[in-house]
Amino acid sequence: MNVPTMAELAAKGESPEILFWVGCSGSFDDRAKRVTKAFVKILNAIGIKFAVLGTEEACTGDPARRAGNEFLFQMQAMSNIQVLNGYNIKKIVTACPHCFNTIKNEYPELGGNYEVIHHSTFLQQLISDGRIKIEGGVFKGKKVTYHDSCYLGRANNIYEAPREVLQALDADLVEMKRCRTTGLCCGAGGAQMFKEPEKGNKDINILRSEEALATGASTIAVACPFCMTMMTDGVKNKEKEAEVKVKDLAELIAEAQGL
Amino acid sequence: MAVLQQIVFIITLGVAVFLIRKRILRIRSTIQLGKQTEISGDKMARLQNLILVAFGQRKMFKKFIPAFLHFFIYVGFLVINLEVLEFVLDGVAGTHRLFAPYLSEFYNVLMNLFEFLAVAVLLACIFFLLRRNVLKLARFWSAEMTQWPRLDANLILFIEIVLMTAILTMNATDQILQTRDAHYVNTGTLFFSAYLIPLFQNFSTPALMVVERLAWWFHIVGILGFAIYVTYSKHLHIFLAFPNTYFAKLEPKGHINNMPVVTREVKSMLGLESVTTPAGEPGRFGAKDINDLSWTNLMAAYSCTECGRCTAECPANLTGKTLSPRKIMMDTRDRLEEVGKSLAVGGAGLNDGKTLLNDYITKEEINACTSCNACVEACPVMINPLEIILELRRYVAMEESGSPAQWNSMFQNIETSFAPWKFSAADRFNWAKEQ
Ligand code: SF4
Ligand code: SF4
């Protein structure tokens, strides 16, 4: 797989069209790594000049800030901003809504100003520009439901781009009762991903997975690595993993294109 | 007799104004315990929120039926207050229906409009009482809705019903008196109260005068009493919803407020800036008590209507955790009232050995929040319970190092391997080599 790093490009005196910010999940989590690779395949297939930071990338600090550790967050943010500014980065695309939100909304106050795009919006733009053409209709008539990530939806008002991607796939999009502005969280945000939930009568991801399964969709589309983990676990807990797949938008496009 | 009424009225009005003023000053001074925050951003955008969300009730209209009925109560409140102006002037000057001669025919139109609103308010309040107490809508019965909040809500609805009935009774008796005594200015037919006329038709003129006066007094004293009561009640949103929407956060909901104090320290640690310690007390990191929160958070606590729309959408609450965003706001308000009361009598105030964190809001509650913003989205008056939760978490993490153990490990992982999991930073790019 061709994955150029910023260091390589800079050494050749080149600059990329976009910087692909991979994020911690996309770099380390086995399931999320498949999404990262699917996205890279799409970029390579349509010939977008991109680069990643590779080992120069570090956690944006999102979970630290949300768990209350502002020092740690700002340490992370400032050193990331130093790296990004050092390479004179202008445009960042990421598949993680948490990285997206932090870099887009929280880095400017600390000196990091970039155009930040989530991959759902980016893919939707590529589709409407005709740079991604979907043929073959792998998903034609298949029931797909979309789970809104809080950090895309309510946090940043991105509700339609992911849905337009699914519609472009010719899938039969079915909505859960709680969707868009009232979409139910998967349970991972606010640093919950990194600890056991408090005492209660149910785990949030189980409740959300039940809602997704109730639509009868055979695919639960997500656009966030945390939602991916939570929904996959929820579907497994309900012993539905054979019939129902949890997939990221990038994976669905890569699949439709036979990549 | 008339002069006596005038004197009694002026005294009543004076007492009410005095009590209301005292409460307003108390509330203002407790809100001022909060931190001063810079109110930045586009004034027009703030005004737009005020007009659309507070005046226009835009967020209420996500649920049509209650929004529609609430809208009548709201318009009724705004418009009937015009009539209260006439009441007050009549009371002070000893006149009767002072505005009637000046407005001539239009007075009849106005009175009919008031009556229409009075009937609409009456019906809406009956519906809301039934919804609360007979249908027992779940969000009005959850854990933090203890006896007082439930009674408060019912009292308000009940008082409104009584006040509206008084207006209609007064107008009905007044219309009969108009046919019998020249002192009663002709208002023309008043559509709704006309239906009550048969009830009073057989009364003697003096008896009608007494009923009319009683209804008048009942209404105006009721309204003044209500105005005082409101300042102790969740009903304060009728005033504070307006500033609250104006001062609500304008950034995307995902944005968390920056801490410039930390920025300065981190910059100097990274050698990006020479250390310039700002003058004054360093202050706490995050919030332990109300004075660590921004004054806008405190005003929000007074603006909360306890409607529970936030809690009904909260994923933590929906799955049985103790966290409830409504409780966060109610606790903040209760603590404010406690401190305010104590300060007013020269008591210990903030130093009474209690704090918002721990004595009111537990760590278990704040730890359960997913920062999903469902509560913020749901609130019809643009309250942000998440801001308070995050400030409390900041205190626990930075002042107490008291975050859950798994979060502390996560912090450590980020410090040492630049990822929340224990992976080697050198392996970050391995994915590109894997198949
Ligand atoms: S942000 Fe926190 S308190 Fe608000 S709804 Fe989500 S989990 Fe509940
Ligand atoms: S915070 Fe807003 S939504 Fe929640 S109870 Fe108060 S007014 Fe209702």
PDB file of N, CA and C in Angstrom, chain B residues 147 224 368 390:
ATOM      1  N   GLN B 147     -40.673  16.050  46.335  1.00  0.00           N
ATOM      2  CA  GLN B 147     -41.944  16.696  46.641  1.00  0.00           C
ATOM      3  C   GLN B 147     -42.023  18.174  46.242  1.00  0.00           C
ATOM      4  N   LEU B 224     -49.566  39.966  41.988  1.00  0.00           N
ATOM      5  CA  LEU B 224     -48.407  40.462  42.745  1.00  0.00           C
ATOM      6  C   LEU B 224     -47.791  39.324  43.564  1.00  0.00           C
ATOM      7  N   ALA B 368     -20.177   9.641  34.653  1.00  0.00           N
ATOM      8  CA  ALA B 368     -20.991   8.863  33.715  1.00  0.00           C
ATOM      9  C   ALA B 368     -21.301   9.600  32.416  1.00  0.00           C
ATOM     10  N   LEU B 390     -18.179  19.292  32.990  1.00  0.00           N
ATOM     11  CA  LEU B 390     -16.766  19.299  32.599  1.00  0.00           C
ATOM     12  C   LEU B 390     -15.920  20.110  33.564  1.00  0.00           C
TER      13      LEU B 390
END
